[in-house]
Short mmCIF file of C-alpha atoms in Angstrom, two decimals:
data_model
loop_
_atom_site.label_atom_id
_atom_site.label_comp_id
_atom_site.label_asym_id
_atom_site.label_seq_id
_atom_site.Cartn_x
_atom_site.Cartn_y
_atom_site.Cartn_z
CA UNK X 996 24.99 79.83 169.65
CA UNK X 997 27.09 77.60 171.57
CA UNK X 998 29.02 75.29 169.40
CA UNK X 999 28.60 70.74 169.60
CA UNK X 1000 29.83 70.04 172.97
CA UNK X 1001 32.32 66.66 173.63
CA UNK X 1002 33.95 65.00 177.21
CA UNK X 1003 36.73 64.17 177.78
CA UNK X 1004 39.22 65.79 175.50
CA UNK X 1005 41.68 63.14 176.27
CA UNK X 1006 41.52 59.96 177.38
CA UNK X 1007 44.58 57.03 178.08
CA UNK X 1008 43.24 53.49 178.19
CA UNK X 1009 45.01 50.15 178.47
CA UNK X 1010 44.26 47.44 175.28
CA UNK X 1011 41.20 45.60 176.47
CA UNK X 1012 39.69 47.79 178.18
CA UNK X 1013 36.18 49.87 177.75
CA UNK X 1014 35.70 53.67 177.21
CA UNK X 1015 33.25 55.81 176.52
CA UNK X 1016 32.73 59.63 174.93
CA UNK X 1017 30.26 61.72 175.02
CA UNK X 1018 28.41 64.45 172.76
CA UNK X 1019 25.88 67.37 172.97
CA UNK X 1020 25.11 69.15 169.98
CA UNK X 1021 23.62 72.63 168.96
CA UNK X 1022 20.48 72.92 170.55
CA UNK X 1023 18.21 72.33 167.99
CA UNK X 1024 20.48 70.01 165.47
CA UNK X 1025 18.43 66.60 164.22
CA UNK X 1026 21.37 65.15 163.29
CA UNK X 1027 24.58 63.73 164.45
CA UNK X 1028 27.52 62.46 163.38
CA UNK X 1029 30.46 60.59 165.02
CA UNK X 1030 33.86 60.63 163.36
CA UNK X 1031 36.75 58.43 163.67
CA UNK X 1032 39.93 60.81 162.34
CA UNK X 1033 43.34 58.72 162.45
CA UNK X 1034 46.39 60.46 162.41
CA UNK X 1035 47.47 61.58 158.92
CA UNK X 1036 43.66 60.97 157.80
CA UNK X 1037 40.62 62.41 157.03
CA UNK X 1038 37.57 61.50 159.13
CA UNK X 1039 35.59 58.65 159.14
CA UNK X 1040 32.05 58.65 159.84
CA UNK X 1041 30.84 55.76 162.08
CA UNK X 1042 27.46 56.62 163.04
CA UNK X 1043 24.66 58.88 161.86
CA UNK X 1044 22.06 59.55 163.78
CA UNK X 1045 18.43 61.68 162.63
CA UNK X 1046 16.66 62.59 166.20
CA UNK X 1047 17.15 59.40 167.79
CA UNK X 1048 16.97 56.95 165.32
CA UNK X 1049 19.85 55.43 163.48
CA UNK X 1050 20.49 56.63 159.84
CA UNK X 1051 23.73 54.96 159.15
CA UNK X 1052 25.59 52.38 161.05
CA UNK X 1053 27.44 50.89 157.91
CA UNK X 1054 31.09 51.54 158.98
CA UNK X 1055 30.63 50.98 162.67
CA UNK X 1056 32.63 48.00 163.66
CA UNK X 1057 29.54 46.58 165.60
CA UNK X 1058 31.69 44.03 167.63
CA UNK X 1059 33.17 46.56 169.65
CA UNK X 1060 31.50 49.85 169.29
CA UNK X 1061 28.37 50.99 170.62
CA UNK X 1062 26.74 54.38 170.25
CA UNK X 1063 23.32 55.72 171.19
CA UNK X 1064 21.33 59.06 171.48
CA UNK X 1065 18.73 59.21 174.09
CA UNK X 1066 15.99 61.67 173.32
CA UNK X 1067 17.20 62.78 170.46
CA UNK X 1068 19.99 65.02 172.22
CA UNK X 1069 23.11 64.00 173.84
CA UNK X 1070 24.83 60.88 172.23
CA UNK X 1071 27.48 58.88 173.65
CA UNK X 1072 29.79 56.63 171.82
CA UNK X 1073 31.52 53.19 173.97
CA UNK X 1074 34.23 50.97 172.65
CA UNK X 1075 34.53 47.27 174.47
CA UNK X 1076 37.34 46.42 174.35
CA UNK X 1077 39.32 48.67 172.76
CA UNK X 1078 42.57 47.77 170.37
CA UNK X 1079 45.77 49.44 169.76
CA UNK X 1080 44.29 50.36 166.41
CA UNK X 1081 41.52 52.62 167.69
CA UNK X 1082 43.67 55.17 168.92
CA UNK X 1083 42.52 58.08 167.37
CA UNK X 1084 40.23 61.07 167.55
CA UNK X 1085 36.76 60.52 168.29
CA UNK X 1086 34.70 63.89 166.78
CA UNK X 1087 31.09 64.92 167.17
CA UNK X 1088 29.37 67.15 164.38
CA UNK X 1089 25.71 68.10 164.15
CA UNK X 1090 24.05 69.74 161.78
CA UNK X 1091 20.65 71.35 161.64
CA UNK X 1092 20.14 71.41 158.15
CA UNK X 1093 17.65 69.14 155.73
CA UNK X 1094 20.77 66.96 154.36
CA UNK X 1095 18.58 66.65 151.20
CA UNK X 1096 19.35 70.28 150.56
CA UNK X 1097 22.59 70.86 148.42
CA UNK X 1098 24.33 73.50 150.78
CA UNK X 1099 23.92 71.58 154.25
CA UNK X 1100 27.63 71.07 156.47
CA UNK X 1101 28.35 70.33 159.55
CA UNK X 1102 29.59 71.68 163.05
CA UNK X 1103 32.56 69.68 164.16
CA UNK X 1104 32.83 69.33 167.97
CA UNK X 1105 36.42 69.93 169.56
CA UNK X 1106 37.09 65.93 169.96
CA UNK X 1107 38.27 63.42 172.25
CA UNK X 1108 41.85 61.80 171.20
CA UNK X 1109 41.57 58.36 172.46
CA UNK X 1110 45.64 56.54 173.01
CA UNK X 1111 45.06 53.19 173.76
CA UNK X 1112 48.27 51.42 175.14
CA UNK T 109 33.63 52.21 148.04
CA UNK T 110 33.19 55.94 147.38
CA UNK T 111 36.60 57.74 147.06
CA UNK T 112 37.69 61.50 147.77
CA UNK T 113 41.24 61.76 146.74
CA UNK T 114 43.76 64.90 147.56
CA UNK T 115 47.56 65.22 147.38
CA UNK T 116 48.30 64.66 151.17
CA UNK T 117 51.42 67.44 150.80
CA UNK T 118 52.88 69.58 152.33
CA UNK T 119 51.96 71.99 149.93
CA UNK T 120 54.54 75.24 150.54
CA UNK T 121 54.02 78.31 149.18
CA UNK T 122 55.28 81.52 150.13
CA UNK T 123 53.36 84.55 152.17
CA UNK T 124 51.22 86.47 149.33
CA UNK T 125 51.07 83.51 147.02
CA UNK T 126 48.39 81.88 145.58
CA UNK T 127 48.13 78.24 146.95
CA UNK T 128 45.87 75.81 144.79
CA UNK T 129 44.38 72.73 146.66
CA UNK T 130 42.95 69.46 144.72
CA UNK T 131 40.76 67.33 145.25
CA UNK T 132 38.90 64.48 142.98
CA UNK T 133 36.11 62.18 143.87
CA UNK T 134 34.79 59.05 142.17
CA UNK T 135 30.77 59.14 142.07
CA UNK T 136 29.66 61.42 139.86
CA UNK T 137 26.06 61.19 141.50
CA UNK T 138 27.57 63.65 144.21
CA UNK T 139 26.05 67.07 144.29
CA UNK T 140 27.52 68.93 146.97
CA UNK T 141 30.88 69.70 148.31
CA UNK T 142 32.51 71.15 150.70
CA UNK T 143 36.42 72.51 151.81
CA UNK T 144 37.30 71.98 155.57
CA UNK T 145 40.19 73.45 157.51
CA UNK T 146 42.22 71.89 160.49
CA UNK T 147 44.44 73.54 162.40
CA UNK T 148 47.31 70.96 164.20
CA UNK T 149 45.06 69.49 166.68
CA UNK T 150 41.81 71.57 166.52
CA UNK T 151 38.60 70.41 164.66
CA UNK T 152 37.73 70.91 161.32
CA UNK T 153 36.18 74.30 160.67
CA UNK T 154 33.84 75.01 157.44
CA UNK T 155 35.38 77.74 154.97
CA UNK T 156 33.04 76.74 152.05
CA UNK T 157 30.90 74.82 149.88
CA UNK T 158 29.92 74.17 146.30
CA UNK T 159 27.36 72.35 144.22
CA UNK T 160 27.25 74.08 140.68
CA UNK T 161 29.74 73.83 138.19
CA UNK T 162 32.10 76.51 138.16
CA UNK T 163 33.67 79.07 140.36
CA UNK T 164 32.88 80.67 144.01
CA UNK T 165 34.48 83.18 145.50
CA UNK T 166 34.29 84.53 149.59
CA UNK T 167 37.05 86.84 150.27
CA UNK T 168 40.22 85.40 149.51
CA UNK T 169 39.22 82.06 148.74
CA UNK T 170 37.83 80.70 145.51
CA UNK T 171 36.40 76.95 144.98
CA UNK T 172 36.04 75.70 141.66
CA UNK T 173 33.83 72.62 140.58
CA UNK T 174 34.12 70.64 137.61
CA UNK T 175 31.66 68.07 138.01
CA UNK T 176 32.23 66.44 134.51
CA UNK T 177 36.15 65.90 135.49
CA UNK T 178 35.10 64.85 138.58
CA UNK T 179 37.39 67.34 140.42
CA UNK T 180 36.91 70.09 143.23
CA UNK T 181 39.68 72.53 143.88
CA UNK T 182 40.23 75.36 146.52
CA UNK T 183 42.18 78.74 145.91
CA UNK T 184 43.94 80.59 148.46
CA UNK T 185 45.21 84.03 147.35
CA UNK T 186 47.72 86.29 149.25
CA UNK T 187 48.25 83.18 151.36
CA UNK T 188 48.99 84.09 154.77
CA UNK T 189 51.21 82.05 157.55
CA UNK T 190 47.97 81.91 159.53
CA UNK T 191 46.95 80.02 156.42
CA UNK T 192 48.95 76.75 157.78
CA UNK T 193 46.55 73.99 158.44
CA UNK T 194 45.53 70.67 156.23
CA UNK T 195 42.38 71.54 153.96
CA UNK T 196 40.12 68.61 153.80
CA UNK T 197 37.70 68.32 150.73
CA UNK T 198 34.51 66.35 151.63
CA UNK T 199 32.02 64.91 148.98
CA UNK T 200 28.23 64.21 149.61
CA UNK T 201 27.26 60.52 149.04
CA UNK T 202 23.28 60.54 149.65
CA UNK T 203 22.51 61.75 153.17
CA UNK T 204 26.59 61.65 154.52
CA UNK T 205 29.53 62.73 153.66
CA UNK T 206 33.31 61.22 152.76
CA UNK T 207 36.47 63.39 153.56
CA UNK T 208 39.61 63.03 151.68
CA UNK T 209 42.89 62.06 153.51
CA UNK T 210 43.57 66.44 153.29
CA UNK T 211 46.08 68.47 152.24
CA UNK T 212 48.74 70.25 154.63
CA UNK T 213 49.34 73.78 153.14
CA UNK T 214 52.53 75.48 154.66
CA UNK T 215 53.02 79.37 154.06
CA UNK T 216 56.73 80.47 154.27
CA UNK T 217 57.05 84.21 155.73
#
C-alpha cells in the first residue's frame, strides 16, 4: 500500500510570515496525526484528527496554528505567523487501527522540515 | 503532564553486541507501548510493540515490559552498524500517544 503522503519536504520562510503543509494518508486510515519533532526531540503531537472531526487539539498553539481535514482525507496544517521557534519538522502519521485496541501504531509520513529565519 | 523518559545517549556499542535501550514512563494507566526507529533525517519507522508484562521477541530484537516499575526496555542483539539510528519509546495515554526525547544507539565496526 502506498505509505502517508506529505508536501513540501522543505520549506525556508522568513519570521512573520505564513506557511502551510500538507498530508494524505493511507487510503483507508480514520485517523491522523500531526507531529511537531524539534531537533534533539521526540515528537510532539499537535492535532488528532478521527475522519474529519477533531479528537485532540490540546497542544496546538491555537494563536498561530491552524489545521483541518476536509472529507475526512487529506489534511493540511498552516502556521500565521510563524516564529523562530517553530522551526522544526512537521510529520504526518495515520493509522487505521481502533486506537482502543492495545496493539494499534502509526505510519509516520516522510515530513516537512520547516527553517524559519 | 504525562512523561516518557529515555537516556538521550549516544549509546555505543560495538558490531555483535547486545545494545539495551530504556525507557520509563509516569502513568501507570498506560497499556500499550511501542519502540520507534529514526534514521538521521528519515521518519520514524515501527520495529515493535508491547502491552503485557514481560518479554517479546521478533528476530533480533527483544522488548521487555515491566509495568509495575513503570519501565519499557528494547534489546538489540548482534547489533549491526546499520543499527545506528535514535530509538524512540512511545507510551499510550487514552486515544494518543507521547514519545520520549529517544535514544541515539551508535554501533562501532
Amino acid at each position: 500500500e502506498a505509505g502517508v503522503a506529505q508536501s513540501p519536504r522543505y520549506k525556508i520562510i522568513e519570521k512573520r510570515q505564513s506557511v502551510a503543509f500538507w498530508c494524505n494518508p493511507i487510503s483507508g486510515h480514520a485517523t491522523l496525526y500531526w507531529y511537531q519533532q524539534i531537533l534533539g526531540q521526540g515528537p510532539k503531537l499537535l492535532i488528532q484528527f478521527q475522519n474529519n472531526g477533531v479528537v485532540d487539539d490540546s497542544q496546538l498553539p491555537k494563536d498561530r496554528f491552524s489545521a483541518e481535514r476536509l472529507k475526512g482525507v487529506d489534511s493540511t496544517l498552516k502556521i500565521q505567523p510563524a516564529k523562530l521557534e517553530d522551526s522544526a519538522v512537521y510529520l504526518c502519521a495515520s493509522s487505521s487501527r481502533d486506537s482502543s485496541k492495545p496493539n494499534y501504531g502509526y505510519t509516520f509520513g516522510s515530513g516537512t522540515r520547516l527553517t524559519v529565519v | 503532564q504525562k512523561e516518557v523518559e529515555q537516556n538521550s545517549g549516544p549509546l555505543s556499542v560495538p558490531e555483535g553486541a547486545i545494545a539495551s535501550l530504556n525507557c520509563t514512563y509516569s502513568d501507570r494507566g498506560s497499556q500499550s507501548f511501542f519502540w520507534y526507529r529514526q534514521y538521521s533525517g528519515k521518519s520514524p519507522e515501527l520495529i515493535m510493540f508491547i502491552y503485557s508484562n514481560g518479554d517479546k521477541e521478533d528476530g533480533r530484537f527483544t522488548a521487555q515490559l515491566n509495568k509495575a516499575s513503570q519501565y519499557v526496555s528494547l534489546l538489540i542483539r548482534d547489533s549491526q552498524p546499520s543499527d545506528s539510528a535514535t530509538y524512540l519509546c512511545a507510551v499510550n495515554y487514552g486515544q494518543n500517544f507521547v514519545f520520549g526525547p529517544g535514544t541515539r544507539l551508535s554501533v562501532l565496526p
